[in-house]
Coordinates of C-alpha atoms in Angstrom, one line a residue:
M1 CA 1.2 1.7 1.8
Q2 CA 0.2 2.2 4.4
K3 CA -3.9 3.4 4.9
S4 CA -2.1 2.0 6.6
T5 CA 1.5 3.3 4.9
A6 CA 2.2 2.7 1.2
L7 CA 4.2 3.0 -1.5
V8 CA 3.5 3.9 -4.4
L9 CA 4.6 0.2 -6.5
I10 CA 4.9 -1.0 -9.6
A11 CA 2.6 -4.2 -10.7
L12 CA 0.8 -6.3 -12.5
L13 CA -1.9 -9.8 -14.0
A14 CA -1.7 -11.9 -16.7
A15 CA -5.3 -11.3 -19.2
S16 CA -5.8 -15.4 -18.9
L17 CA -5.2 -15.0 -15.4
S18 CA -7.3 -12.5 -14.3
C19 CA -11.1 -12.1 -14.0
T20 CA -12.3 -8.6 -14.8
P21 CA -15.3 -7.6 -13.1
K22 CA -18.5 -6.8 -14.7
Q23 CA -21.2 -4.5 -13.8
P24 CA -24.4 -7.0 -13.4
S25 CA -27.6 -5.2 -15.6
D26 CA -29.5 -2.9 -13.6
Q27 CA -32.6 -5.8 -13.7
T28 CA -30.2 -8.2 -11.2
A29 CA -29.1 -8.1 -7.5
S30 CA -25.8 -6.8 -7.1
K31 CA -23.0 -9.5 -6.1
P32 CA -19.6 -9.8 -5.5
V33 CA -16.7 -9.4 -8.4
E34 CA -14.0 -11.2 -7.5
S35 CA -10.5 -10.8 -8.7
A36 CA -8.2 -13.5 -8.8
T37 CA -5.0 -13.5 -6.9
P38 CA -1.8 -13.3 -9.3
V39 CA -0.2 -16.4 -9.1
T40 CA 1.8 -15.2 -11.8
D41 CA 4.9 -12.3 -11.6
R42 CA 6.0 -11.0 -13.9
G43 CA 8.0 -8.0 -12.2
T44 CA 11.0 -8.8 -13.6
S45 CA 10.4 -8.8 -16.9
E46 CA 10.9 -6.7 -19.0
D47 CA 8.4 -7.8 -22.5
L48 CA 4.9 -6.7 -22.5
N49 CA 2.1 -8.4 -22.3
P50 CA 0.4 -8.3 -25.7
Q51 CA -3.4 -9.5 -24.1
L52 CA -3.1 -6.6 -21.5
E53 CA -2.1 -4.1 -23.9
E54 CA -4.7 -4.5 -26.3
K55 CA -7.2 -4.9 -23.9
W56 CA -5.9 -1.1 -22.3
E57 CA -5.8 0.5 -26.0
A58 CA -9.3 -1.3 -27.3
F59 CA -11.0 1.6 -24.8
Y60 CA -9.7 4.6 -26.8
R61 CA -11.3 2.7 -29.8
S62 CA -14.6 2.4 -27.9
K63 CA -17.6 4.8 -27.4
Y64 CA -18.0 6.5 -23.9
D65 CA -19.9 9.4 -22.8
T66 CA -18.2 12.1 -20.7
G67 CA -18.9 14.3 -17.7
D68 CA -19.7 13.3 -14.2
T69 CA -18.4 13.6 -11.0
L70 CA -17.1 10.6 -9.0
V71 CA -17.0 11.1 -4.8
V72 CA -14.6 8.5 -2.7
G73 CA -15.0 8.4 0.8
T74 CA -12.0 8.8 2.9
I75 CA -11.5 8.0 6.5
G76 CA -8.3 9.9 6.7
D77 CA -6.9 13.6 4.9
A78 CA -3.7 13.2 3.2
E79 CA -0.5 14.7 4.5
S80 CA 1.7 16.1 1.3
L81 CA 0.6 15.0 -2.5
N82 CA 4.3 15.1 -2.6
D83 CA 5.3 11.4 -3.7
L84 CA 8.7 12.0 -2.1
T85 CA 7.3 12.8 1.5
H86 CA 4.5 11.0 1.9
V87 CA 3.4 8.0 4.1
T88 CA 0.0 7.6 3.6
S89 CA -2.2 5.0 0.6
S90 CA -4.7 7.9 1.3
A91 CA -2.0 10.6 0.0
A92 CA -0.7 7.7 -2.6
D93 CA -4.5 7.1 -4.3
I94 CA -4.5 11.2 -5.3
I95 CA -1.0 11.3 -6.4
S96 CA -1.5 8.8 -9.0
L97 CA -3.9 10.5 -10.5
L98 CA -1.5 12.8 -10.7
F99 CA 1.6 12.2 -11.6
L100 CA 2.6 10.0 -14.4
Q101 CA 5.2 7.3 -13.5
L102 CA 7.3 5.5 -16.6
T103 CA 5.9 2.5 -16.9
R104 CA 2.0 1.4 -16.0
T105 CA 1.4 -0.8 -13.6
N106 CA -0.9 -4.0 -14.3
P107 CA -2.8 -7.1 -12.6
D108 CA -0.1 -9.3 -13.2
F109 CA 3.0 -7.9 -12.1
S110 CA 4.5 -6.9 -16.4
H111 CA 4.8 -3.3 -17.3
G112 CA 3.3 -1.4 -19.4
P113 CA 4.0 1.8 -21.9
A114 CA 3.0 5.2 -19.6
L115 CA 6.4 8.5 -20.1
A116 CA 8.1 5.6 -21.5
R117 CA 7.8 4.2 -24.9
S118 CA 9.6 1.2 -24.9
W119 CA 13.0 0.0 -22.5
Q120 CA 15.8 -2.2 -23.1
F121 CA 18.6 -3.3 -21.3
S122 CA 21.7 -2.8 -22.8
P123 CA 24.0 -7.0 -23.4
D124 CA 24.9 -7.4 -20.0
H125 CA 21.8 -6.1 -18.0
L126 CA 23.7 -3.6 -16.6
E127 CA 21.7 -0.1 -18.5
L128 CA 18.5 0.3 -19.0
T129 CA 17.6 2.9 -21.7
F130 CA 14.1 4.3 -21.4
K131 CA 13.0 6.2 -24.2
L132 CA 10.0 8.8 -23.5
R133 CA 6.6 10.5 -25.2
D134 CA 7.6 13.2 -26.8
D135 CA 4.0 14.7 -26.2
V136 CA 3.6 14.9 -22.5
T137 CA 3.8 18.7 -20.6
W138 CA 3.1 19.8 -16.4
H139 CA -0.2 20.9 -16.2
D140 CA 1.7 24.1 -16.4
G141 CA 2.7 23.5 -20.0
V142 CA 6.1 23.3 -19.3
K143 CA 7.0 19.8 -21.9
T144 CA 8.2 16.9 -19.1
T145 CA 11.3 15.9 -20.4
A146 CA 14.4 13.5 -19.3
Q147 CA 15.8 16.3 -17.1
D148 CA 12.6 15.4 -15.3
V149 CA 13.4 12.0 -14.3
K150 CA 17.0 12.5 -13.5
F151 CA 15.8 15.7 -11.5
T152 CA 13.6 12.6 -9.7
F153 CA 16.8 9.9 -9.6
E154 CA 18.6 12.6 -7.9
K155 CA 16.0 13.9 -5.2
Q156 CA 14.7 9.7 -4.4
T157 CA 18.1 9.0 -3.2
D158 CA 18.7 11.8 -1.5
E159 CA 18.8 11.0 2.2
V160 CA 17.9 14.6 3.6
I161 CA 14.2 14.1 1.8
A162 CA 14.7 10.8 3.0
W163 CA 11.4 9.0 0.4
S164 CA 9.9 5.6 1.7
A165 CA 10.9 3.9 -1.1
I166 CA 14.6 5.3 -1.1
K167 CA 15.5 0.9 0.0
W168 CA 14.4 0.7 -3.9
K169 CA 16.7 3.5 -5.6
E170 CA 20.7 1.5 -4.3
N171 CA 21.5 -0.3 -6.7
I172 CA 21.0 2.5 -9.5
K173 CA 24.9 4.3 -9.5
E174 CA 23.4 7.0 -12.0
C175 CA 20.6 8.3 -14.0
V176 CA 21.9 9.8 -17.3
V177 CA 20.3 11.6 -19.9
V178 CA 20.8 10.9 -23.5
D179 CA 18.1 13.2 -25.1
D180 CA 15.0 14.8 -24.2
T181 CA 13.1 11.9 -24.8
T182 CA 16.2 9.0 -23.8
V183 CA 17.1 8.5 -20.1
K184 CA 19.8 5.6 -19.1
F185 CA 19.6 4.1 -15.5
I186 CA 23.2 2.4 -14.8
F187 CA 23.3 -0.4 -12.2
K188 CA 25.7 -1.6 -10.2
K189 CA 25.4 -5.1 -9.9
V190 CA 22.6 -7.7 -12.3
Y191 CA 19.5 -9.0 -10.2
P192 CA 15.9 -9.6 -10.3
Y193 CA 13.9 -6.5 -9.8
Q194 CA 16.0 -4.1 -11.5
L195 CA 13.0 -2.7 -13.7
M196 CA 10.8 -2.7 -10.9
D197 CA 13.4 -0.1 -9.0
A198 CA 14.2 1.6 -12.4
V199 CA 10.5 3.0 -12.7
V200 CA 9.4 3.0 -9.1
G201 CA 7.7 6.6 -7.9
V202 CA 6.6 8.6 -9.6
I203 CA 7.8 11.4 -11.8
L204 CA 8.1 15.6 -10.7
P205 CA 8.6 18.3 -12.3
K206 CA 12.4 19.4 -11.8
H207 CA 11.1 22.8 -12.6
L208 CA 9.0 23.9 -10.4
L209 CA 11.4 21.7 -6.7
E210 CA 14.0 22.4 -8.2
K211 CA 15.0 25.3 -6.9
V212 CA 13.9 23.9 -3.3
P213 CA 16.5 22.4 -0.3
S214 CA 16.5 19.1 0.6
A215 CA 15.7 19.5 4.1
E216 CA 12.7 21.9 3.0
W217 CA 11.2 19.5 1.0
K218 CA 8.8 18.7 3.7
S219 CA 6.7 21.9 3.7
C220 CA 7.0 23.1 1.0
E221 CA 3.7 25.0 -1.1
F222 CA 3.7 22.4 -3.2
N223 CA 2.9 19.3 -1.7
R224 CA -0.3 21.0 -0.1
N225 CA -1.0 22.5 -4.7
P226 CA 0.7 20.2 -6.7
I227 CA 1.1 20.5 -10.4
G228 CA 1.1 17.2 -12.3
N229 CA 1.2 15.2 -15.4
G230 CA -1.3 13.1 -15.2
P231 CA -5.5 12.7 -16.4
F232 CA -6.2 14.5 -13.6
K233 CA -4.9 17.2 -12.0
F234 CA -5.3 19.1 -8.9
K235 CA -7.9 21.9 -8.0
E236 CA -8.4 22.3 -4.7
W237 CA -7.8 21.3 -0.6
R238 CA -10.0 22.2 2.0
A239 CA -8.0 20.4 5.2
K240 CA -9.7 17.9 6.6
E241 CA -12.8 17.6 4.1
A242 CA -12.4 17.7 0.6
I243 CA -9.1 17.2 -2.3
E244 CA -10.3 17.6 -5.7
V245 CA -8.7 16.5 -9.0
V246 CA -10.1 17.7 -12.3
A247 CA -10.0 15.6 -16.3
S248 CA -7.1 16.9 -18.2
E249 CA -7.4 18.5 -21.3
K250 CA -3.8 18.1 -22.1
F251 CA -3.5 14.8 -21.4
Y252 CA -1.8 12.7 -24.0
R253 CA -4.7 10.2 -24.4
G254 CA -6.6 12.7 -24.0
R255 CA -9.0 13.9 -21.5
P256 CA -10.3 10.9 -19.7
P257 CA -14.3 10.6 -19.3
L258 CA -15.1 11.6 -16.1
N259 CA -15.3 15.5 -14.9
R260 CA -13.9 15.5 -12.0
I261 CA -13.5 12.6 -8.5
I262 CA -13.4 14.3 -5.4
F263 CA -12.1 12.3 -2.5
K264 CA -14.5 13.6 0.7
V265 CA -12.6 12.9 4.2
V266 CA -15.3 11.3 6.6
P267 CA -12.7 9.9 9.6
D268 CA -15.4 7.2 10.6
Q269 CA -15.5 4.4 9.2
E270 CA -19.2 3.8 9.7
N271 CA -20.3 7.3 8.4
L272 CA -18.4 6.3 5.7
V273 CA -21.3 3.1 4.8
L274 CA -24.2 5.6 6.0
Q275 CA -22.8 8.4 3.5
L276 CA -22.7 5.3 0.4
K277 CA -26.0 3.9 1.4
T278 CA -27.0 7.2 1.2
G279 CA -26.0 8.6 -1.9
Q280 CA -23.6 11.5 -0.4
I281 CA -20.1 8.7 -1.8
D282 CA -20.2 7.2 -4.7
F283 CA -17.2 4.3 -3.8
M284 CA -15.8 3.4 -0.1
E285 CA -12.4 1.4 0.2
Q286 CA -12.4 -2.0 2.8
V287 CA -16.0 -1.5 3.8
P288 CA -16.4 -3.4 7.6
P289 CA -17.3 -7.0 6.6
K290 CA -20.0 -6.5 9.2
F291 CA -22.1 -4.2 6.1
F292 CA -21.4 -6.3 3.6
E293 CA -24.3 -8.8 3.0
E294 CA -26.3 -5.1 3.8
L295 CA -24.8 -3.0 0.9
S296 CA -25.5 -6.1 -0.8
H297 CA -28.7 -5.6 -1.5
N298 CA -29.0 -2.3 -2.6
R299 CA -29.5 -2.0 -6.3
D300 CA -27.7 1.1 -7.0
L301 CA -24.2 -0.3 -5.1
V302 CA -21.4 -3.2 -6.9
P303 CA -19.2 -5.1 -4.6
Y304 CA -15.9 -5.9 -5.8
V305 CA -14.5 -8.6 -3.9
F306 CA -10.2 -9.6 -4.0
P307 CA -7.2 -10.4 -2.0
S308 CA -6.0 -7.5 -0.2
R309 CA -2.5 -6.3 -0.3
T310 CA -2.8 -5.3 3.2
Y311 CA -2.1 -7.7 6.6
V312 CA -2.8 -6.4 10.0
Y313 CA -0.8 -6.1 12.7
I314 CA 0.2 -5.4 16.1
A315 CA 4.2 -4.0 16.5
W316 CA 6.3 -4.4 19.4
N317 CA 8.5 -1.2 20.1
L318 CA 11.4 -2.8 20.9
K319 CA 13.6 0.2 22.6
N320 CA 10.8 -0.8 24.6
S321 CA 12.5 -3.4 28.1
L322 CA 8.6 -4.8 27.8
F323 CA 8.9 -6.1 24.0
Q324 CA 12.9 -6.9 24.4
S325 CA 12.5 -10.5 24.8
K326 CA 12.0 -12.7 22.3
K327 CA 9.8 -15.0 24.8
V328 CA 7.8 -12.2 25.4
R329 CA 6.5 -11.8 22.7
Q330 CA 6.1 -14.5 21.0
A331 CA 4.1 -15.2 24.8
L332 CA 2.0 -11.9 23.6
T333 CA 1.1 -14.2 20.5
T334 CA 0.1 -16.8 21.9
A335 CA -1.4 -15.3 24.9
M336 CA -3.8 -13.7 21.6
D337 CA -6.9 -16.3 19.6
R338 CA -6.5 -14.3 16.9
Q339 CA -9.4 -16.1 15.8
E340 CA -11.4 -14.6 18.3
I341 CA -11.1 -10.8 16.2
I342 CA -11.5 -12.6 13.0
D343 CA -14.9 -14.0 13.4
A344 CA -16.2 -11.4 16.0
R345 CA -15.0 -8.9 13.3
L346 CA -14.1 -10.1 9.7
Y347 CA -16.4 -13.0 9.6
K348 CA -15.3 -15.2 6.3
F349 CA -13.4 -12.1 4.9
A350 CA -10.0 -13.1 6.4
E351 CA -7.6 -15.6 7.5
I352 CA -5.2 -15.5 10.4
C353 CA -1.7 -13.9 9.4
K354 CA 1.5 -16.3 10.5
G355 CA 4.4 -14.5 8.5
P356 CA 6.2 -10.6 7.2
I357 CA 4.9 -11.9 3.5
S358 CA 1.2 -11.4 1.3
P359 CA 0.2 -14.9 -0.4
I360 CA -0.5 -13.1 -2.9
I361 CA 3.6 -12.3 -3.2
W362 CA 5.6 -16.1 -5.3
A363 CA 7.3 -16.0 -2.3
Y364 CA 5.5 -16.5 -0.1
N365 CA 6.2 -19.3 2.6
P366 CA 2.9 -21.5 3.3
N367 CA 4.7 -23.4 5.8
L368 CA 5.4 -21.0 8.6
P369 CA 5.2 -21.9 12.3
D370 CA 2.6 -20.7 14.1
F371 CA 1.8 -19.3 17.9
P372 CA -1.6 -21.1 18.5
Y373 CA -3.5 -19.5 21.4
D374 CA -2.6 -21.1 24.8
P375 CA -3.2 -18.7 27.2
E376 CA -1.7 -21.0 30.0
K377 CA 2.1 -22.1 27.8
A378 CA 1.7 -17.4 27.4
R379 CA 1.7 -17.6 31.2
K380 CA 4.5 -20.7 31.6
W381 CA 6.6 -18.3 29.1
L382 CA 6.6 -15.3 30.5
A383 CA 7.2 -16.2 34.2
E384 CA 10.5 -17.8 33.0
E385 CA 11.4 -14.9 32.0
G386 CA 10.7 -13.2 35.4
W387 CA 7.0 -11.8 35.0
K388 CA 4.8 -13.3 38.3
D389 CA 1.8 -11.3 39.8
S390 CA 3.7 -10.6 43.4
D391 CA 2.0 -8.8 44.6
G392 CA -1.6 -9.7 44.0
D393 CA -3.3 -7.3 42.3
G394 CA -3.7 -9.4 38.8
I395 CA -1.0 -7.8 37.1
L396 CA 2.9 -9.5 36.2
D397 CA 5.6 -7.6 37.3
K398 CA 9.3 -7.7 37.5
D399 CA 11.9 -6.3 39.2
G400 CA 9.1 -4.0 41.0
K401 CA 8.0 -3.3 36.7
R402 CA 4.3 -3.7 36.3
F403 CA 3.4 -5.4 33.0
E404 CA 1.9 -1.9 31.4
F405 CA 1.6 -1.0 28.0
T406 CA -0.3 1.3 26.0
I407 CA -1.6 0.1 22.2
Q408 CA -2.2 2.6 19.9
T409 CA -4.2 2.8 17.0
N410 CA -6.0 5.1 14.5
Q411 CA -9.2 7.0 15.3
G412 CA -12.3 5.8 13.0
N413 CA -11.2 2.7 12.1
K414 CA -13.3 0.6 14.3
I415 CA -12.1 -2.7 13.4
R416 CA -8.8 -1.3 14.9
E417 CA -10.6 0.6 17.1
D418 CA -12.2 -2.7 18.6
I419 CA -8.8 -4.9 18.3
T420 CA -7.2 -2.6 21.3
V421 CA -10.5 -3.4 23.0
I422 CA -9.9 -7.4 22.9
V423 CA -6.5 -7.1 22.6
Q424 CA -6.7 -6.1 25.9
N425 CA -9.2 -8.8 27.2
Q426 CA -7.2 -11.1 26.2
L427 CA -3.6 -9.9 27.5
K428 CA -5.6 -9.3 31.2
K429 CA -6.7 -13.3 31.2
V430 CA -2.6 -13.5 31.7
G431 CA -1.4 -11.3 33.9
I432 CA -1.1 -8.4 31.2
S433 CA -2.5 -5.1 31.5
A434 CA -3.3 -2.8 28.2
K435 CA -5.2 0.1 27.5
P436 CA -6.4 1.6 24.4
L437 CA -5.1 4.5 23.2
I438 CA -7.3 5.9 19.5
L439 CA -5.8 8.5 18.3
E440 CA -6.4 11.4 15.1
A441 CA -5.3 9.5 12.1
N442 CA -2.7 12.0 11.1
T443 CA -1.1 11.8 14.5
F444 CA -1.1 8.4 14.7
F445 CA -0.1 7.5 11.8
S446 CA 3.5 10.6 12.9
N447 CA 3.9 8.9 15.6
L448 CA 4.3 5.4 13.8
N449 CA 6.7 6.9 11.8
K450 CA 8.7 8.8 14.6
K451 CA 8.0 5.4 16.9
E452 CA 6.6 6.8 19.5
F453 CA 4.7 4.6 20.8
E454 CA 4.4 1.0 23.3
S455 CA 2.2 -0.8 21.2
A456 CA 0.1 -0.3 18.2
V457 CA -2.2 -2.3 15.9
A458 CA -1.9 -0.9 12.0
G459 CA -1.2 -2.3 9.1
W460 CA 0.7 -2.7 6.2
F461 CA 0.1 -2.3 2.7
V462 CA 2.7 -4.2 0.5
G463 CA 4.3 -3.7 -2.7
L464 CA 4.7 -6.4 -5.2
K465 CA 8.6 -7.0 -5.3
M466 CA 9.8 -10.2 -3.1
E467 CA 11.1 -7.0 -0.6
M468 CA 11.9 -6.8 3.0
T469 CA 14.4 -4.7 3.8
T470 CA 12.3 -1.6 3.7
I471 CA 10.7 -2.2 7.4
W472 CA 13.7 -5.0 8.2
H473 CA 17.4 -4.9 7.0
S474 CA 19.5 -3.4 10.2
R475 CA 20.1 -0.8 7.5
S476 CA 16.9 0.7 7.9
L477 CA 17.0 0.5 11.7
N478 CA 16.4 4.2 11.6
D479 CA 13.9 4.5 8.4
K480 CA 10.6 5.5 8.9
F481 CA 9.4 2.1 8.1
N482 CA 11.4 -0.2 10.7
H483 CA 8.5 1.0 13.0
V484 CA 9.9 -1.5 15.6
Y485 CA 13.8 -1.1 15.3
Y486 CA 14.5 -4.4 15.0
S487 CA 17.4 -6.4 13.6
N488 CA 18.9 -9.4 13.4
P489 CA 22.2 -10.2 11.5
E490 CA 21.1 -14.3 10.3
F491 CA 18.0 -12.3 8.5
D492 CA 20.6 -9.3 6.6
A493 CA 22.6 -11.9 5.9
V494 CA 19.8 -14.0 4.6
N495 CA 17.8 -11.6 2.5
D496 CA 20.3 -9.8 1.0
Q497 CA 21.7 -13.3 -0.2
A498 CA 17.9 -13.8 -1.2
C499 CA 18.1 -10.0 -2.9
D500 CA 20.7 -11.1 -5.8
E501 CA 19.8 -14.4 -6.0
M502 CA 18.9 -14.6 -10.1
D503 CA 17.5 -18.4 -9.6
R504 CA 13.9 -17.9 -9.3
E505 CA 13.6 -21.2 -7.0
K506 CA 16.9 -21.0 -4.8
A507 CA 16.1 -17.3 -3.8
R508 CA 12.8 -18.6 -2.8
K509 CA 14.4 -21.2 0.1
L510 CA 16.6 -18.2 1.0
W511 CA 12.9 -15.6 1.3
W512 CA 11.1 -18.3 3.5
R513 CA 14.1 -18.8 5.7
A514 CA 14.3 -15.0 5.6
Q515 CA 10.4 -15.1 6.8
E516 CA 11.5 -18.1 9.4
I517 CA 13.9 -15.8 11.3
I518 CA 11.3 -12.9 12.1
V519 CA 8.4 -15.2 12.8
E520 CA 10.4 -16.6 15.5
D521 CA 11.3 -13.2 16.7
Q522 CA 7.8 -12.0 16.5
P523 CA 8.7 -8.0 16.9
Y524 CA 4.9 -8.3 15.3
T525 CA 2.4 -10.4 16.3
F526 CA 0.3 -11.0 13.0
L527 CA -3.2 -10.4 13.0
Y528 CA -5.0 -11.2 9.9
V529 CA -5.1 -10.6 6.3
P530 CA -8.1 -9.4 4.7
K531 CA -10.2 -9.0 1.7
Q532 CA -9.9 -6.0 0.3
I533 CA -14.1 -5.5 0.2
N534 CA -14.9 -2.6 -1.8
F535 CA -18.0 -1.2 -2.4
L536 CA -18.9 1.4 -5.7
H537 CA -22.2 3.0 -7.1
R538 CA -23.6 0.8 -10.7
R539 CA -23.3 3.5 -13.1
F540 CA -19.6 3.5 -13.7
K541 CA -18.7 1.8 -16.2
N542 CA -15.6 -0.2 -17.5
V543 CA -14.6 -0.8 -13.4
Q544 CA -11.4 -3.1 -13.3
M545 CA -10.3 -3.5 -9.7
E546 CA -7.6 -5.8 -9.1
T547 CA -5.2 -6.3 -6.5
I548 CA -2.4 -3.7 -7.3
G549 CA -5.3 -1.4 -6.6
W550 CA -9.0 0.3 -6.5
S551 CA -8.1 2.6 -9.5
Y552 CA -6.3 0.3 -11.9
N553 CA -7.9 1.7 -14.8
I554 CA -9.6 4.9 -13.0
E555 CA -8.8 7.5 -16.3
Q556 CA -11.2 4.8 -18.1
W557 CA -14.3 4.9 -16.0
W558 CA -17.3 6.3 -17.2
A559 CA -20.8 7.2 -16.7
P560 CA -23.6 6.6 -19.4
K561 CA -25.5 10.2 -19.6
D562 CA -28.8 9.0 -18.7
Q563 CA -26.8 8.4 -16.0
Q564 CA -25.3 10.6 -14.6
K565 CA -25.8 12.1 -11.2
Y566 CA -23.6 15.3 -11.0
R567 CA -22.9 18.1 -14.4

């Protein structure tokens, strides 16, 4: 998610289809390193990709230096370092360094070994057995076993804890421990994404968390002082300042090359850019496009540009009487010039978003209807719904109620802050008063998850599975990510049928229809899909940034001794 909100999800990209970034030489000017959009979804396959596995393993046979520190600039502090209680991408980035999943995420949506050495389905495809490594330990020295996997599954499906990806586990009947290094998932039915659903989420330590009551998971000490089993281990968290992780000397692949990674909180994008230019931070994700040209001429920095996993939207809270009419929501979208937003703030690094599925997903519908900018049509539709300026004050009203509301977003994200002002001005032209409300990031995301807003500018960090239940299904009405209380029985029926359809082409038609229903209802005004723009200091080598995530192979990044900045 999120970052916007984020789920910890699984994905990969065939070597023949990916464009692997290469570091420019020190004698050449930095040019954007473009990564290819995934066009093959191997997320439902249990087979390994031999080319990617060889590339991964080849690193450990190569020569590289150890040492140095990576300083990552982030706009917001994490709220929890427990995979089952966090909701922001800033937390997800750190969690992925501290904990292992059963499988590794690769760029072609396939799965590579991680905690699990291998896996195999039963002949009827209702049982999936994982063989675990026997040399993985928690950072306190206790061995990681199948008991941890079973415990994690039980907590992932605990409705009191209410994990953000709980819906991904609903078709798994149970998790059975066969022995310390063998665990079996038993499914309720056969469907396309069984393997992905089984492995989504990191594995947590049973011996440290089994005595914590479910009702206390959101506030337990582990969330701020986690003990994992990943390539890095937690060292320090200075609230709203920085989170530091250090290389694990006991990691089963050997300690990572980098000594430390520091996630430094700088709650303003423009200040982050300044610190990137002056060397106070080494890496910045989602750099505002207006800084691209300037930073590209900085010889210390390398730009990475690739298709984003994010779309940006305005959410309309459907509990609010202002937004309960579908025609009114359509009018709101029609009153907005989304291309103006892109031209003014995103330049060439975004395109108009029409619906709820990212173009990187195989079932994306490229033929969705749209609501192009047409203020006259917006006024007409609003009038048809009874909204008129009866007192001549320039603001529409109906039954004594003015059409006015607030648009919340998170402080420090300048583009989103600017969007609230642009939208305010555009809606004013059709007689609607929209007042920007800029909130501290954690407060904003808390409001979003508690549905305490009228409208909100936010972003969704998409999972690499064709999945719509989490946000849009009626079963998710009371979940944190169905922010707008959306419910449509027709959508539910099409979605459920698509989830079970094993024939990909038949499923594609169903998914296309599901997207059309959402677009017709306009519970969001879908604004744009940005390109991801990241900048990293050039001293870091073997960097592979992919659409699945900037830190795809961060445990293999290294810096030559003669270029290292921190000792």
